[in-house]
Coordinates of C-alpha atoms in Angstrom, one line a residue:
M4 CA -17.2 -10.8 -19.0
S5 CA -16.9 -13.8 -15.9
G6 CA -16.5 -16.8 -19.0
K7 CA -13.7 -14.7 -20.8
K8 CA -11.7 -14.4 -17.2
E9 CA -12.3 -17.8 -16.5
E10 CA -11.6 -18.7 -20.2
F11 CA -8.3 -16.9 -20.1
M12 CA -7.2 -17.8 -16.8
K13 CA -7.4 -21.8 -18.1
K14 CA -5.3 -20.6 -20.8
L15 CA -2.8 -19.3 -18.2
S16 CA -2.9 -22.2 -16.0
S17 CA -1.9 -24.3 -19.3
L18 CA 1.2 -22.3 -19.9
S19 CA 2.3 -23.1 -16.2
N20 CA 5.6 -24.3 -15.1
N21 CA 5.5 -24.9 -11.5
G22 CA 3.3 -22.5 -10.8
E23 CA 5.3 -20.0 -12.3
I24 CA 4.5 -18.6 -15.8
D25 CA 7.0 -16.3 -18.0
A26 CA 6.0 -12.9 -18.9
G27 CA 6.7 -13.6 -22.5
M28 CA 4.3 -15.8 -22.4
I29 CA 1.6 -14.2 -20.9
Y30 CA 2.7 -11.5 -23.8
E31 CA 2.3 -13.8 -26.1
Q32 CA -0.8 -14.9 -24.9
M33 CA -2.8 -11.5 -25.1
K34 CA -1.6 -10.1 -27.9
G35 CA -3.8 -13.4 -29.9
E36 CA -6.9 -12.1 -27.0
Q37 CA -9.6 -10.4 -29.1
Y38 CA -10.1 -8.3 -25.8
P39 CA -6.6 -7.7 -24.4
G40 CA -7.0 -5.1 -22.3
Q41 CA -9.6 -7.1 -20.8
A42 CA -7.4 -9.9 -20.5
L43 CA -5.1 -7.7 -18.5
R44 CA -7.5 -6.7 -16.1
C45 CA -7.3 -10.5 -15.2
L46 CA -4.2 -11.0 -15.1
L47 CA -3.8 -7.9 -12.6
E48 CA -7.1 -8.9 -10.1
N49 CA -6.0 -12.5 -9.9
R50 CA -1.6 -11.9 -9.6
E51 CA -1.9 -13.4 -6.4
A52 CA -2.6 -16.9 -8.1
V53 CA -0.1 -15.9 -10.9
K54 CA 3.2 -16.0 -10.3
V55 CA 4.6 -14.1 -12.8
I56 CA 8.5 -14.0 -13.5
L57 CA 10.9 -13.3 -16.1
E58 CA 14.7 -13.4 -16.4
E59 CA 16.5 -11.6 -13.8
E60 CA 19.0 -10.8 -16.7
T61 CA 16.3 -8.9 -18.3
I62 CA 15.5 -7.4 -15.5
R63 CA 18.8 -5.9 -14.6
Q64 CA 19.5 -4.8 -18.6
L65 CA 15.7 -2.9 -18.6
E66 CA 15.2 -1.6 -14.9
A67 CA 17.2 1.3 -15.6
G68 CA 15.9 2.6 -18.4
S69 CA 12.3 1.7 -18.5
S70 CA 10.9 1.3 -14.2
N71 CA 10.8 4.5 -13.4
M72 CA 9.2 5.5 -17.0
I73 CA 7.0 3.2 -17.0
G74 CA 5.8 3.5 -13.3
G75 CA 5.5 7.4 -14.5
M76 CA 2.7 6.5 -17.5
L77 CA 1.1 4.2 -14.8
D78 CA 1.0 6.6 -12.2
T79 CA -0.4 9.4 -14.5
L80 CA -2.8 6.4 -15.9
I81 CA -4.3 6.0 -12.2
K82 CA -4.7 9.9 -11.5
R83 CA -7.3 10.2 -14.5
R84 CA -9.7 8.1 -12.0
L85 CA -10.7 6.4 -15.3
D86 CA -13.8 3.7 -15.2
E87 CA -11.3 0.0 -14.7
A88 CA -12.4 -0.8 -18.3
V89 CA -11.1 1.8 -19.9
F90 CA -8.4 2.1 -17.2
Y91 CA -7.2 -1.8 -18.6
E92 CA -7.5 -0.2 -22.3
E93 CA -5.3 2.4 -22.1
L94 CA -2.8 0.9 -19.9
W95 CA -2.4 -2.3 -22.5
E96 CA -2.3 0.4 -25.4
K97 CA -0.3 3.5 -24.2
V98 CA 1.8 1.9 -21.7
I99 CA 2.6 -1.3 -23.0
E100 CA 1.8 -2.4 -26.7
K101 CA 1.5 0.7 -28.5
N102 CA 4.0 2.9 -26.1
P103 CA 6.7 4.8 -28.3
M104 CA 9.3 4.5 -25.2
L105 CA 8.9 0.8 -25.8
E106 CA 10.8 0.0 -29.3
T107 CA 11.5 -3.9 -29.0
E108 CA 9.7 -6.5 -28.2
Q109 CA 11.3 -7.9 -24.9
E110 CA 10.8 -4.0 -23.6
R111 CA 7.3 -4.9 -23.9
V112 CA 7.5 -7.9 -21.8
Y113 CA 9.1 -5.9 -19.4
A114 CA 6.7 -3.6 -19.2
L115 CA 4.1 -6.4 -18.6
Y116 CA 5.9 -7.5 -16.1
R117 CA 7.0 -4.2 -14.4
I118 CA 3.1 -3.7 -13.9
G119 CA 2.5 -6.6 -12.3
Q120 CA 4.7 -6.1 -10.0
D121 CA 3.6 -2.5 -9.0
W122 CA 2.1 -2.1 -5.7
R123 CA -1.0 -0.3 -6.5
M124 CA -2.5 -3.2 -8.8
P125 CA -5.3 -4.2 -9.0
Y126 CA -6.8 -0.5 -10.2
Y127 CA -10.0 0.4 -8.8
K128 CA -12.1 3.8 -10.2
M129 CA -12.3 5.7 -6.3
D130 CA -14.1 8.4 -5.8
D131 CA -13.1 11.7 -4.2
G132 CA -12.2 11.4 -0.6
L133 CA -13.1 13.6 1.8
Q134 CA -10.4 17.0 2.9
M135 CA -9.7 19.3 5.0
S136 CA -8.4 22.4 6.4
D137 CA -5.1 21.6 8.9
E138 CA -7.3 23.4 11.3
M139 CA -9.8 22.0 10.9
F140 CA -8.3 18.4 11.3
Q141 CA -7.0 20.2 14.6
T142 CA -10.4 21.2 15.7
Y143 CA -11.8 17.6 15.3
K144 CA -9.0 15.7 16.7
E145 CA -9.1 18.6 20.0
R146 CA -12.7 17.5 20.3
A147 CA -12.1 13.6 20.1
H148 CA -9.9 13.3 22.6
E149 CA -10.4 10.9 24.7
K150 CA -11.3 8.8 21.6
L151 CA -7.4 9.5 20.4
N152 CA -6.4 8.2 23.3
R153 CA -7.7 5.3 23.3
I154 CA -7.0 5.2 20.0
H155 CA -3.8 5.4 20.8
F156 CA -3.6 2.6 23.7
L157 CA -5.1 0.3 21.4
M158 CA -2.4 0.5 18.7
N159 CA 0.2 0.1 21.7
Y160 CA -1.7 -3.1 23.5
G161 CA -0.2 -6.1 21.3
F162 CA -3.3 -8.1 20.4
S163 CA -2.5 -11.7 19.9
Q164 CA -5.3 -10.9 16.6
R165 CA -5.7 -8.0 14.4
T166 CA -9.5 -9.2 14.4
E167 CA -9.3 -8.0 17.8
L168 CA -7.9 -4.7 17.2
A169 CA -9.6 -4.0 14.3
S170 CA -13.5 -5.4 16.2
L171 CA -12.1 -2.0 19.4
L172 CA -10.9 0.5 16.7
N173 CA -14.2 -0.2 14.3
Q174 CA -16.3 0.2 17.5
I175 CA -14.4 3.7 18.2
L176 CA -15.5 4.7 14.6
D177 CA -18.8 3.6 14.8
S178 CA -18.9 5.9 17.8
S179 CA -18.3 9.0 15.9
E180 CA -20.9 12.0 15.5
T181 CA -20.1 13.3 12.3
K182 CA -18.3 11.2 9.0
E183 CA -15.8 14.4 9.2
E184 CA -14.6 13.0 13.2
K185 CA -14.8 8.9 12.1
A186 CA -12.3 10.4 9.0
V187 CA -10.0 11.8 11.6
L188 CA -10.1 9.4 14.3
L189 CA -9.5 6.4 11.2
A190 CA -6.8 8.9 9.6
V191 CA -4.7 8.9 13.1
A192 CA -4.9 5.0 13.5
L193 CA -3.3 5.0 10.2
G194 CA -0.7 7.1 11.3
K195 CA -0.3 5.3 14.3
A196 CA 0.0 2.3 12.2
E197 CA 3.0 3.8 10.0
E198 CA 4.5 4.9 13.0
N199 CA 4.3 0.8 14.3
V200 CA 5.4 -0.4 11.0
V201 CA 9.0 1.9 11.4
R202 CA 9.5 1.2 15.0
L203 CA 9.6 -2.0 14.1
L204 CA 12.0 -1.8 11.1
V205 CA 14.1 0.3 13.4
Q206 CA 14.4 -1.8 15.6
K207 CA 14.9 -4.9 13.0
M208 CA 18.0 -3.1 11.8
T209 CA 19.6 -1.9 14.9
G210 CA 18.8 -5.0 16.9
N211 CA 16.8 -3.5 19.1
L212 CA 14.0 -4.9 20.0
S213 CA 13.3 -3.5 23.0
A214 CA 13.3 0.2 21.8
P215 CA 10.2 2.0 23.8
K216 CA 7.5 2.7 21.4
P217 CA 6.6 5.6 20.1
T218 CA 4.2 7.9 23.0
D219 CA 3.0 10.5 20.7
K220 CA -0.6 10.9 20.8
S221 CA -1.4 13.8 18.3

């Protein structure tokens, strides 16, 4: 498998023009592969090294009619939690190459491009995560009140490096007595990170760079 990936990446490199590869050329290359699903997986797992491009006019023509449909099919496929190999085979077969909603090759090329731009790629099979009721979540928050205060402080401290914040947060998480408490602490930390992102976006849009930071400690 590793050798086939390296071979496919070399083929893509030969198609590169100043570090960019046209989606149509990649599509034609994939059609000639013995295992196009594996080739698609290789492309998406290395998408930071491969800049896939498509003419802006083609994107404008097809985006309105196809983007949501392709995204919806991708979402359905992701939620089936297939093994990686099976996922990419079906992604190629059912969403791109033999999708009855895509009538032309240009539409299939756009589908390949659209999937390559999707923020959920590359795909990995997930195990079931921990779920709990709102009441249980609140109970763990009350028990971990001091730790949550520490997280609130750290998330708004303004470290010069992310590794500083990450290492200190990790210390708090490692002090958890149960996996449930650790999950709640991490959920709150992620919520704080999202709040800070929104705050920075609001500051940027309004030009109010001195806007107060959120004070909610929940």
